[in-house]
Tab-separated table of C-alpha atoms in Angstrom:
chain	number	residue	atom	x	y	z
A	1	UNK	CA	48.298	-46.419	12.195
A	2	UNK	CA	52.133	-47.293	13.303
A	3	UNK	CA	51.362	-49.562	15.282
A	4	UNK	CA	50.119	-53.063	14.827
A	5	UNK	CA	48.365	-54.479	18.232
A	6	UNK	CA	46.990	-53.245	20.956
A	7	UNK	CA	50.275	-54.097	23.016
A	8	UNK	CA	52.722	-52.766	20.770
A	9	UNK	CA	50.214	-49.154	20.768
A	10	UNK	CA	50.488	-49.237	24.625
A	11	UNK	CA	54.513	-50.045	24.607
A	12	UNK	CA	54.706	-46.934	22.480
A	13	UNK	CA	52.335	-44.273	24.744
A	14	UNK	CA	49.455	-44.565	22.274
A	15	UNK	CA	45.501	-44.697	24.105
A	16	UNK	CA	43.710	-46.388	21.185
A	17	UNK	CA	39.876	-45.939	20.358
A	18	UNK	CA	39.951	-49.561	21.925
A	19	UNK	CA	41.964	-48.676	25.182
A	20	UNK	CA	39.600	-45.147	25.221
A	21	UNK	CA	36.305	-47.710	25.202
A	22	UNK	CA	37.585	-49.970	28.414
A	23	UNK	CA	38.549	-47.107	30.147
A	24	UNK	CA	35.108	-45.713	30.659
A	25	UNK	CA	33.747	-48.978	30.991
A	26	UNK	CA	35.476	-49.844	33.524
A	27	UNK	CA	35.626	-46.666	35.521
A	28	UNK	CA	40.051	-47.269	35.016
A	29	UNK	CA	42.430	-44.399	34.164
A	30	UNK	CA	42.754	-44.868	30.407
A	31	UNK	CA	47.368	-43.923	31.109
A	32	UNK	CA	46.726	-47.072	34.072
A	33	UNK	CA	45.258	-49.099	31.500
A	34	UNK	CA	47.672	-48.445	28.653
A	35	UNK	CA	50.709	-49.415	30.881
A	36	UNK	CA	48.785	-52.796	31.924
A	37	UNK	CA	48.412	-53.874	28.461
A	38	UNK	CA	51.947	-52.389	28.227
A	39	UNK	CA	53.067	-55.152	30.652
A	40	UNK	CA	50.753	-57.837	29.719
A	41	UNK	CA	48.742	-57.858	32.600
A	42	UNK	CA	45.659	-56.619	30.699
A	43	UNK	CA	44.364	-57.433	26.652
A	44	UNK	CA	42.187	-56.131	24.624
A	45	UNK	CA	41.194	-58.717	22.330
A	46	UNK	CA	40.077	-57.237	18.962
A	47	UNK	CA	41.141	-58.244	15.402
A	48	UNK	CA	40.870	-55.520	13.134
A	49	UNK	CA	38.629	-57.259	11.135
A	50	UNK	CA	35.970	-57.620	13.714
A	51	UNK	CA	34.323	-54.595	13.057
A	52	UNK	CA	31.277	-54.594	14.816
A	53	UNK	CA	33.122	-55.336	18.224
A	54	UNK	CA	32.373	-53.414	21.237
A	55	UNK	CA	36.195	-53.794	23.111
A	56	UNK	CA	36.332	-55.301	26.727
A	57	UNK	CA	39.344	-55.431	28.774
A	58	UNK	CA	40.033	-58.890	30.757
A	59	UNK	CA	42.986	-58.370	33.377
A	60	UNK	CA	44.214	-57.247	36.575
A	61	UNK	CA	41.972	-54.923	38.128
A	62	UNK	CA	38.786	-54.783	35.455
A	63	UNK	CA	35.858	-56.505	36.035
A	64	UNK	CA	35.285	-60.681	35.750
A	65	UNK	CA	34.845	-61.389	31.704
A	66	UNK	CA	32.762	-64.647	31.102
A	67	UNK	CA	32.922	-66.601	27.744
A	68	UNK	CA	30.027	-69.063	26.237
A	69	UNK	CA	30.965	-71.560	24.450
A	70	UNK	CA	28.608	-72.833	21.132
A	71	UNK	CA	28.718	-74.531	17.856
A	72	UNK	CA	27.672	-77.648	15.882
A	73	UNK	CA	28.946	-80.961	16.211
A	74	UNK	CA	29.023	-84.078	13.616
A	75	UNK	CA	25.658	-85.486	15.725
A	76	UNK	CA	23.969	-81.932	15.927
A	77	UNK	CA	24.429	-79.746	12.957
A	78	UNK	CA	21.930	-77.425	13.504
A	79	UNK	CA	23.237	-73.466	12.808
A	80	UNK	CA	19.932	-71.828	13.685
A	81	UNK	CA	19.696	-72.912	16.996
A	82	UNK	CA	23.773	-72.052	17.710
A	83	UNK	CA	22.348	-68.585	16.448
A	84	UNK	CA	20.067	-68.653	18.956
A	85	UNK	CA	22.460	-69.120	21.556
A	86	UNK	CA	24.033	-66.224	20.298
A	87	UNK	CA	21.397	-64.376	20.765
A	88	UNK	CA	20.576	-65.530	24.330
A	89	UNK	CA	24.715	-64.818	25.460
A	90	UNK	CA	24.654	-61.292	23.860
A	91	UNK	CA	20.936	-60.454	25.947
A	92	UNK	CA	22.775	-61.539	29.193
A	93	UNK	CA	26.073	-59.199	28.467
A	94	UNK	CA	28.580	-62.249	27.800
A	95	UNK	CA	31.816	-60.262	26.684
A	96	UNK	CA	32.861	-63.050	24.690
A	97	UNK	CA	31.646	-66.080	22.530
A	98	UNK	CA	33.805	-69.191	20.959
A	99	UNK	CA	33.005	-70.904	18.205
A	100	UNK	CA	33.983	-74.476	18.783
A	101	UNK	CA	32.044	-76.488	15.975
A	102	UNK	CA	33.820	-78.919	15.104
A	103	UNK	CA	32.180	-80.533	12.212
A	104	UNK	CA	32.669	-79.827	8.607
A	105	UNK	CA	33.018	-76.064	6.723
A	106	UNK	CA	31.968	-73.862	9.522
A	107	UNK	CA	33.607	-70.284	7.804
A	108	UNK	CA	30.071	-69.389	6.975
A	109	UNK	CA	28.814	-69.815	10.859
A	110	UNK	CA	31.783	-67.935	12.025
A	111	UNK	CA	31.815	-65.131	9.214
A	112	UNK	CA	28.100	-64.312	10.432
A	113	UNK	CA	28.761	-64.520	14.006
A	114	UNK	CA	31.936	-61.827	13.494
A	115	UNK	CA	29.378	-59.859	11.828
A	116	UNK	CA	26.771	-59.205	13.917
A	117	UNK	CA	28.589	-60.148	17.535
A	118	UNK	CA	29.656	-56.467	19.665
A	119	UNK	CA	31.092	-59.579	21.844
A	120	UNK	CA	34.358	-61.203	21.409
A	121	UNK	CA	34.961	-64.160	19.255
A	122	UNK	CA	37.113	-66.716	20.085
A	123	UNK	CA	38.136	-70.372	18.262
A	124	UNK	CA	40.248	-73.241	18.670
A	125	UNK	CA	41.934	-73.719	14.817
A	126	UNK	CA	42.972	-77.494	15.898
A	127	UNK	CA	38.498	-78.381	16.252
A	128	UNK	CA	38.905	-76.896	12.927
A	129	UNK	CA	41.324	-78.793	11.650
A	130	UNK	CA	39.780	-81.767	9.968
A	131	UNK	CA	36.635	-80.337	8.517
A	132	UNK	CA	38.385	-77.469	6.802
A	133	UNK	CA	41.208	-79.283	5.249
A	134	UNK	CA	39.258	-82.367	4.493
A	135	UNK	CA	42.150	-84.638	5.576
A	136	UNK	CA	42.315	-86.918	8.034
A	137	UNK	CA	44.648	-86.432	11.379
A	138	UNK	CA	47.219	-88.451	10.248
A	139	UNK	CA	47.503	-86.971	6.821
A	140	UNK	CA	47.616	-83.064	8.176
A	141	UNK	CA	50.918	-81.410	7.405
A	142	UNK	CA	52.861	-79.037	10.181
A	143	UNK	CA	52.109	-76.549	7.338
A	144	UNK	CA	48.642	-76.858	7.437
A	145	UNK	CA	47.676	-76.031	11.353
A	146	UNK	CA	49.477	-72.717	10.343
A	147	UNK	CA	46.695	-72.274	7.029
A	148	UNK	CA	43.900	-73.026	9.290
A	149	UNK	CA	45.687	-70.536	12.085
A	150	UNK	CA	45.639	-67.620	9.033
A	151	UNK	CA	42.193	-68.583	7.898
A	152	UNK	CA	40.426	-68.068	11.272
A	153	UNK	CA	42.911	-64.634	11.586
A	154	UNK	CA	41.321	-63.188	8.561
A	155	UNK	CA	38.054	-64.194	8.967
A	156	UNK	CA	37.875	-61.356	12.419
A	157	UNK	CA	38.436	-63.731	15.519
A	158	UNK	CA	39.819	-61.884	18.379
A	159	UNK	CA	41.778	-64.527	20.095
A	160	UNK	CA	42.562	-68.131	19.618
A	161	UNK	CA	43.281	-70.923	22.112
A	162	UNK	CA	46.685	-72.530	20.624
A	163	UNK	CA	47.852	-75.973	21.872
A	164	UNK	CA	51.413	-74.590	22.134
A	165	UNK	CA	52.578	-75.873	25.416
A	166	UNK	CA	51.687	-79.585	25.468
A	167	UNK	CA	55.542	-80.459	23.906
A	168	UNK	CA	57.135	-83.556	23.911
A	169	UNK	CA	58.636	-82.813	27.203
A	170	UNK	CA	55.318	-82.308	28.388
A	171	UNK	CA	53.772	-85.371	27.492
A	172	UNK	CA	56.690	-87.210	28.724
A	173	UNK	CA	55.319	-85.759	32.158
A	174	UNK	CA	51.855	-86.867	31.492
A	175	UNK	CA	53.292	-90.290	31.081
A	176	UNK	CA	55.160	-90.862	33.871
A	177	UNK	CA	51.884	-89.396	36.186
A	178	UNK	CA	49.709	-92.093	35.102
A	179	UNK	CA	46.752	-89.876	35.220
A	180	UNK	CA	43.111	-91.450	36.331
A	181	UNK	CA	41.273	-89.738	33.651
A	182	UNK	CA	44.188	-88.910	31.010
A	183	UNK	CA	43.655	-85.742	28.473
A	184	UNK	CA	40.055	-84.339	28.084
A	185	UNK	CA	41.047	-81.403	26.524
A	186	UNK	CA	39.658	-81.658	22.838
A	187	UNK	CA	42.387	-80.107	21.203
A	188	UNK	CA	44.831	-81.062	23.162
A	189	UNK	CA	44.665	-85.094	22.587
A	190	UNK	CA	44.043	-84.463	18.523
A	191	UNK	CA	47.562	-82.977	19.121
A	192	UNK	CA	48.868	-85.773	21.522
A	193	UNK	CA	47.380	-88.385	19.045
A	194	UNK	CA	49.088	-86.556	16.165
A	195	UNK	CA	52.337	-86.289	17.771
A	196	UNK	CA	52.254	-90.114	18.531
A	197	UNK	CA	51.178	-91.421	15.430
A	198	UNK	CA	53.971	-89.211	13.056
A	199	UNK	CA	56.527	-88.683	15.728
A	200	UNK	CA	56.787	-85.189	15.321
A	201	UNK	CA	56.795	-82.089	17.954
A	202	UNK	CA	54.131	-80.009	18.465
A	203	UNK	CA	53.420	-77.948	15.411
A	204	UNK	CA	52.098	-74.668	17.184
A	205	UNK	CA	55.304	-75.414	19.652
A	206	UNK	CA	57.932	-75.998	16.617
A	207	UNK	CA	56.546	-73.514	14.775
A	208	UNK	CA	55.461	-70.871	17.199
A	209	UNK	CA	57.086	-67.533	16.047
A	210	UNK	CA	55.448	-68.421	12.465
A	211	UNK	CA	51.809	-68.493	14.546
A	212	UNK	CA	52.815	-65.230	16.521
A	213	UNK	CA	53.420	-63.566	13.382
A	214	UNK	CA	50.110	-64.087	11.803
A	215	UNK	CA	48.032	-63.336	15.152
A	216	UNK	CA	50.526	-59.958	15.090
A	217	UNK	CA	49.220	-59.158	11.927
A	218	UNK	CA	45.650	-59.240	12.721
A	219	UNK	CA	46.263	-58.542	16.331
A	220	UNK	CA	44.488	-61.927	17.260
A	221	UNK	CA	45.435	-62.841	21.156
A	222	UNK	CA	46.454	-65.681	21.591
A	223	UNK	CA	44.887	-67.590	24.488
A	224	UNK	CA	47.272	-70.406	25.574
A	225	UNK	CA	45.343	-73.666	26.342
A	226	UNK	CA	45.957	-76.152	28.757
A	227	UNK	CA	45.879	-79.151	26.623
A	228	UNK	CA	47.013	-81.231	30.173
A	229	UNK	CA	44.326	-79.595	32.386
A	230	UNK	CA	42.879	-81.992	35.407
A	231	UNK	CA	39.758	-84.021	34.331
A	232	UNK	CA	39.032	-85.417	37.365
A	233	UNK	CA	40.127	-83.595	40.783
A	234	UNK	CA	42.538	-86.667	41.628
A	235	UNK	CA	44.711	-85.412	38.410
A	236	UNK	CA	44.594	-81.529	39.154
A	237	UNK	CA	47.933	-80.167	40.270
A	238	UNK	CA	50.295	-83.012	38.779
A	239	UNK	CA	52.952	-83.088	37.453
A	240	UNK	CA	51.620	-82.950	33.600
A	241	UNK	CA	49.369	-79.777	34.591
A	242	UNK	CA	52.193	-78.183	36.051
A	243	UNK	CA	55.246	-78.854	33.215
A	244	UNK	CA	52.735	-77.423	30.677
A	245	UNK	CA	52.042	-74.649	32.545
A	246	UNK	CA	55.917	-73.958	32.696
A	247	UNK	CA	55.877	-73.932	28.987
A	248	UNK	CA	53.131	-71.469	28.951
A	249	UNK	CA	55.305	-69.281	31.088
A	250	UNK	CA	58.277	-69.112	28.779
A	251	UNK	CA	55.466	-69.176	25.403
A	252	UNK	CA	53.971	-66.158	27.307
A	253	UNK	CA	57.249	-63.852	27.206
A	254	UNK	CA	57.874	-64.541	23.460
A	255	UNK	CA	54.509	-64.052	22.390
A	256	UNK	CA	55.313	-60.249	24.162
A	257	UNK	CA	58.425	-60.095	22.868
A	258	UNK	CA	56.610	-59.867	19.554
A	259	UNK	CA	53.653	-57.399	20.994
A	260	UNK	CA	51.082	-60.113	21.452
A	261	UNK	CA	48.726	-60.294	23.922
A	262	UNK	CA	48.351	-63.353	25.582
A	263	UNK	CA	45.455	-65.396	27.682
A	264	UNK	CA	46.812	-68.284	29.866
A	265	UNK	CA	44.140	-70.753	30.107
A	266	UNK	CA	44.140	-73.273	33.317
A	267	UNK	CA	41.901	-75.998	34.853
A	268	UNK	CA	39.981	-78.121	34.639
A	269	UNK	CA	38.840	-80.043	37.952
A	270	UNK	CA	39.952	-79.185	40.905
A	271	UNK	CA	39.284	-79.499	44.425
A	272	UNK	CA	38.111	-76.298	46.479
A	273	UNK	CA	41.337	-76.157	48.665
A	274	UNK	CA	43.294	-76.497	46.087
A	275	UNK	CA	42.205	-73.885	43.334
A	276	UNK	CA	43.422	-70.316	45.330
A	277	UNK	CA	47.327	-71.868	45.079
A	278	UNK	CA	46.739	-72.643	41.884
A	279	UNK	CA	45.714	-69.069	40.460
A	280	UNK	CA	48.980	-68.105	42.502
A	281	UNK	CA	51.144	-70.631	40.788
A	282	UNK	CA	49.961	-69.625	37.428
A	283	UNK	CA	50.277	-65.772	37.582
A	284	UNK	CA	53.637	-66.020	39.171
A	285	UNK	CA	54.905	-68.685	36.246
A	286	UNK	CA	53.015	-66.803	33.483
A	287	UNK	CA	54.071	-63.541	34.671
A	288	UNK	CA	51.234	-61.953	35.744
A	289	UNK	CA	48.917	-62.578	31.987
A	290	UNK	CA	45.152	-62.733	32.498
A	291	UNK	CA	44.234	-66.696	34.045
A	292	UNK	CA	40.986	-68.107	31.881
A	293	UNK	CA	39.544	-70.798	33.481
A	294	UNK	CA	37.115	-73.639	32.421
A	295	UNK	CA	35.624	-73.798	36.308
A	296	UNK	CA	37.119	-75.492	37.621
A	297	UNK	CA	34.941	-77.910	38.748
A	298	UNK	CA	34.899	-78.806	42.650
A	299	UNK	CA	33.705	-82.235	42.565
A	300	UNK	CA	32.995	-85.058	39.680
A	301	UNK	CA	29.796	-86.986	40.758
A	302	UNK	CA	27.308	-83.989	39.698
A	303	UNK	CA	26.457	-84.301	35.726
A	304	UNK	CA	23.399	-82.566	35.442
A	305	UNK	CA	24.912	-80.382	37.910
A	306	UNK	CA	28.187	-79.204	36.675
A	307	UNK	CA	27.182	-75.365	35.709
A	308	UNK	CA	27.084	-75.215	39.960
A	309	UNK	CA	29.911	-76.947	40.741
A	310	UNK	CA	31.666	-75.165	37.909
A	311	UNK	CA	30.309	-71.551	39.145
A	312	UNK	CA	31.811	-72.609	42.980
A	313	UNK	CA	34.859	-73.579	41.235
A	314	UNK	CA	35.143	-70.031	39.417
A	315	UNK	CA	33.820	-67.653	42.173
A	316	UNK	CA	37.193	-68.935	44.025
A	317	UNK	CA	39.321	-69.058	40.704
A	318	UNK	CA	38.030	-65.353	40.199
A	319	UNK	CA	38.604	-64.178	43.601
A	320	UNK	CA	41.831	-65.265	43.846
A	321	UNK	CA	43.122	-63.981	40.677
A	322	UNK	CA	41.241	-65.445	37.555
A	323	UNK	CA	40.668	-62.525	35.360
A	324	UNK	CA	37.757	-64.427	32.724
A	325	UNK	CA	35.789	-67.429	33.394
A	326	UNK	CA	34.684	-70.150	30.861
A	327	UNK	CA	30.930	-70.940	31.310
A	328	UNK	CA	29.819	-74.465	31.803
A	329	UNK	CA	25.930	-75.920	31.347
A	330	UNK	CA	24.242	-78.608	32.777
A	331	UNK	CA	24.593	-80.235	30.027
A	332	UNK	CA	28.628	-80.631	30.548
A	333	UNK	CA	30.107	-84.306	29.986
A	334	UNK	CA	26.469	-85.235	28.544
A	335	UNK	CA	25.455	-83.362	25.350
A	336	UNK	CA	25.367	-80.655	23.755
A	337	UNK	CA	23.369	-78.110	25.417
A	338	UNK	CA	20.526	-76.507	24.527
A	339	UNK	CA	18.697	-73.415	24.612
A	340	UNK	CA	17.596	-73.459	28.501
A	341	UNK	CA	20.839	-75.084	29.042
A	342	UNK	CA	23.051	-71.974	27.427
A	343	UNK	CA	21.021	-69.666	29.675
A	344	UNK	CA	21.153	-71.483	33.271
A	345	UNK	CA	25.590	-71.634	32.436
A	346	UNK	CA	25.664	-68.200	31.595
A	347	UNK	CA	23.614	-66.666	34.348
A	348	UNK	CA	25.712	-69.258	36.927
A	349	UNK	CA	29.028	-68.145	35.464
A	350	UNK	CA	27.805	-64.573	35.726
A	351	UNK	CA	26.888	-64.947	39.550
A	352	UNK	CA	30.720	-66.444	39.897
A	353	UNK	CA	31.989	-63.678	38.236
A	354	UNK	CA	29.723	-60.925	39.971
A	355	UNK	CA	30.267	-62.285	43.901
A	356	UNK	CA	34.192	-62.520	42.766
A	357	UNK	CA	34.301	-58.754	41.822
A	358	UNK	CA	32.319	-57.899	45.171
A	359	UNK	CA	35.510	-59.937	46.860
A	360	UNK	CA	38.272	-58.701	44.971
A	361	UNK	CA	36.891	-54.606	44.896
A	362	UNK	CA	36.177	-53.697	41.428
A	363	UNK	CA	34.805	-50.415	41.817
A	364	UNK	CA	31.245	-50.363	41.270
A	365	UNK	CA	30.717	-54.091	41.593
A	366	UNK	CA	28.646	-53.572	45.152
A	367	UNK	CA	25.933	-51.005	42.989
A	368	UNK	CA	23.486	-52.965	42.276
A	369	UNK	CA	23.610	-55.361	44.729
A	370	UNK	CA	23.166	-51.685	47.071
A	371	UNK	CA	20.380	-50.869	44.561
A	372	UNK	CA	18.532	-54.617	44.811
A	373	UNK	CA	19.058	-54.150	48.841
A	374	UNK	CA	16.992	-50.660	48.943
A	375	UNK	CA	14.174	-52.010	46.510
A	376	UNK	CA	13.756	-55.299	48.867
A	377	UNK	CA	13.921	-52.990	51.983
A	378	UNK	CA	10.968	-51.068	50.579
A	379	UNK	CA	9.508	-54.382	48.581
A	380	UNK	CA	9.515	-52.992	44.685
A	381	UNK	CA	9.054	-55.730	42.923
A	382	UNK	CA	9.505	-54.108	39.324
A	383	UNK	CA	12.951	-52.525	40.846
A	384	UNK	CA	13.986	-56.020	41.765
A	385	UNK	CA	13.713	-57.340	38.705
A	386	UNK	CA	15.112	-55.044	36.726
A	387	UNK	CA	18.386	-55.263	39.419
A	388	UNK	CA	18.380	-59.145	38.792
A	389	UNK	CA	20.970	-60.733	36.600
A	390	UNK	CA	17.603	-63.188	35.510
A	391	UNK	CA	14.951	-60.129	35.792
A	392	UNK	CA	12.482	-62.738	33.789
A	393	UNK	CA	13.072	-65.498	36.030
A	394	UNK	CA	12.947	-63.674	39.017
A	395	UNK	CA	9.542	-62.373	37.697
A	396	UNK	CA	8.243	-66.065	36.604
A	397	UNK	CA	8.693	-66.776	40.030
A	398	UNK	CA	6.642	-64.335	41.708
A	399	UNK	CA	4.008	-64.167	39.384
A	400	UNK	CA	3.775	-68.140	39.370
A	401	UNK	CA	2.476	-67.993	43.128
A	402	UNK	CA	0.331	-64.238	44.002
A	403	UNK	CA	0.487	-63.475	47.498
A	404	UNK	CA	-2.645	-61.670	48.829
A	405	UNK	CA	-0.429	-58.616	49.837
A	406	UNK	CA	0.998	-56.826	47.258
A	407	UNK	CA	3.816	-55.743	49.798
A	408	UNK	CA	5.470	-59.240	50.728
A	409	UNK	CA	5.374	-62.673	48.425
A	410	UNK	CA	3.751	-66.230	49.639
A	411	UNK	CA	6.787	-67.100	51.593
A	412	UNK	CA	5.740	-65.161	54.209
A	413	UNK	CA	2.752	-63.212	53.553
A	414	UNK	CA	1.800	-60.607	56.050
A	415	UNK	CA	4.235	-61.845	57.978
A	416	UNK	CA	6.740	-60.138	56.137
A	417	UNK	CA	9.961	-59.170	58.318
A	418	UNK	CA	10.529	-55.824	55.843
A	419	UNK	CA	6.948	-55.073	55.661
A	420	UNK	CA	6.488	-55.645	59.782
A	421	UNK	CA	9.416	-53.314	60.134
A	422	UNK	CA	8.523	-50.745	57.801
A	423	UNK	CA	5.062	-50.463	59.131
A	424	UNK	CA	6.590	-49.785	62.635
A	425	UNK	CA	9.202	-47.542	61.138
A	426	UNK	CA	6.693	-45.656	59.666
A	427	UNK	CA	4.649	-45.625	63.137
A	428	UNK	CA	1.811	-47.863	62.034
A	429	UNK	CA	0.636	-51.087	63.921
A	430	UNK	CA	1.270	-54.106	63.166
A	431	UNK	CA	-1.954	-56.407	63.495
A	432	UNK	CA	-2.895	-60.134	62.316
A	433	UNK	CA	-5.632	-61.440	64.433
A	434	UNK	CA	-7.976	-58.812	62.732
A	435	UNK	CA	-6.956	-59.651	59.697
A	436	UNK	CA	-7.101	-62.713	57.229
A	437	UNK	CA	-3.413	-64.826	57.565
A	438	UNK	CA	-2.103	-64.465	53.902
């Protein structure tokens, strides 16, 4: 093999077994695809230790990728049930899973979860951080976010969200934009506390060609996160979000420059009119790299809510450029979610994704929906569900309430518009008064 990622194959003319895999996936010519990763515009995220992956594509022109996020905490430490929740995101066709426990030795978690996932696997090394080195923030070394970096490279993770933009210059923005809600991202203020407290830059800024040369070595994408993204919809677009995001820009070309692929990751909470110049703004200062988005979230007063103001948020973010969308759960800003929780994010960050495709004009994104059209037009129930992105909720609800006619449900009964029409169609009458009212 003389080549060592998936970029640097496609810069040469080489179609990898990877590239070969998207390609028919995603109904793409495999030479169009090659020059897209070629140009950044497209990644393939697979470490060549992750041996049971099954590649996806997430970039201009392929379908919407969504990504579940899982993993124990220090108040629920619990592996089973994150297992579980790896089983429930692989049965609903998530392309990609992050590990983001952040609570003692989790290797063994993540080792398993490479092993058995056909799905990406993502991480954040900084969550890490603590647990695995078994030193506190202030005693961590530069040196050591690079070990942790390595460790997580090895291990089979396919990309990595890396803190790399939020420099000192950065946070001098932040500052001076006296944000309402400050820095929510995790990572991000374990770095900005880290920073303060020893006075130092940015380790995965300082030190970034050492980083791209491990993630080269392993072909690990880097995803680029938004330590500074909007908490609250007064802070989206400020003048933090947007200086970071100019670092990502320039981090983006040198991470190419040494044939990685790259993931810019973006906001946050934002308001509606607001996201589409946003997605804009970020693909012309990142140079066209894929746009990962946590939501963004419309509106703040809706905990309980947020996996619907987060899927609002994304069908926009998606249909005006977003290439992969970050699942949220109802559970968001409360706990950590649980099984039921997992499922009702991933299903409403696969709707986003799905009606954001139909918008932008994947091919073959309107087939099923033509499919679950024609099986409602001639009322086949077992088509339906098997059509539905929640087949066994769909069916739950049907079965929860019988009608007495087979050929409509107990919203309408006999009453049915399709069944009224097909009967006349199909020149039959149409008659109620001789009949029972379902």
């Amino acid at each position: 093999m003389n080549y060592k990622t998936q970029m640097e194959a496609a810069k040469k003319g080489i179609i990898t077994n990877e590239m070969m895999l998207v390609s028919r996936k995603e109904k793409i010519d495999e030479k169009k695809l090659r020059d897209l990763i070629a140009s950044g515009k497209v990644v393939i995220p697979a470490n060549i230790n992750h041996k049971s992956l099954s590649a996806e594509g997430i970039g201009e022109g392929l379908r919407t990728k969504i990504n579940v996020n899982l993993g124990i905490s220090g108040d629920c430490i619990d592996y089973s049930k994150e297992m579980e929740k790896v089983d429930l995101a692989l049965k609903f066709g998530a392309e990609a899973i992050m590990d983001l426990s952040n609570y003692g030795k989790t290797n063994t978690f993540r080792t398993q979860l490479i092993e058995r996932s056909p799905a990406m696997i993502g991480t954040v090394p900084m969550y890490d951080a603590i647990g695995y080195l078994e030193k506190d923030l202030l005693d961590i070394k530069a040196e050591d976010f690079l070990t942790i970096v390595e460790a997580h490279a090895k291990e089979g993770v396919d990309f990595m969200t890396i803190h790399a933009g939020i420099n000192k210059r950065a946070i001098e923005c932040f500052k001076r934009s006296k944000r309402l809600t400050n820095i929510v991202s995790r990572g991000g203020s374990l770095l900005f506390a880290w920073m303060e407290m020893t006075g130092n830059e940015n380790p995965f800024f300082q030190y970034y060609d050492e980083v791209l040369e491990i993630l080269r070595e392993y072909d690990v994408t880097i995803s680029l996160g938004d330590a500074l993204r909007p908490g609250s919809i007064n802070d989206s677009s400020d003048a933090g979000q947007l200086s970071e995001l100019i670092e990502l820009g320039n981090l983006t070309k040198r991470a190419w420059d040494k044939d990685v692929q790259v993931i810019v990751e973006g906001p946050g909470h934002m308001a509606l009119n607001e996201i589409a110049a946003n997605m804009t703004i970020q693909k012309r200062l990142c140079h066209g790299a894929p746009f990962y988005v946590l939501g963004p979230l419309v509106t703040d007063i809706a905990p309980g809510y947020d996996h619907i103001t987060s899927a609002i948020g994304g069908a926009i973010a998606a249909s005006s450029g977003a290439d992969f969308l970050c699942y949220v759960t109802p559970a968001e800003h409360l706990r950590l979610p649980d099984l039921l929780d997992v499922r009702e994010g991933i299903v409403a960050s696969k709707i986003a994704a799905h009606a954001a495709d139909i918008a932008k004009g994947i091919p073959g994104a309107r087939e099923l929906d033509n499919k679950m059209s024609d099986a409602r037009r001639r009322i086949d129930w077992e088509e339906m569900f098997s059509y539905a992105i929640d087949g066994d909720k769909a069916r739950e609800y049907f079965e929860s309430s019988s009608p007495s006619e087979k050929h409509s449900c107990t919203m309408c009964g006999k009453m049915c518009a399709l069944r009224t029409t097909n009967k006349i169609l199909a020149g039959e009458k149409v008659e109620f008064c001789s009949e029972k009212l379902a």
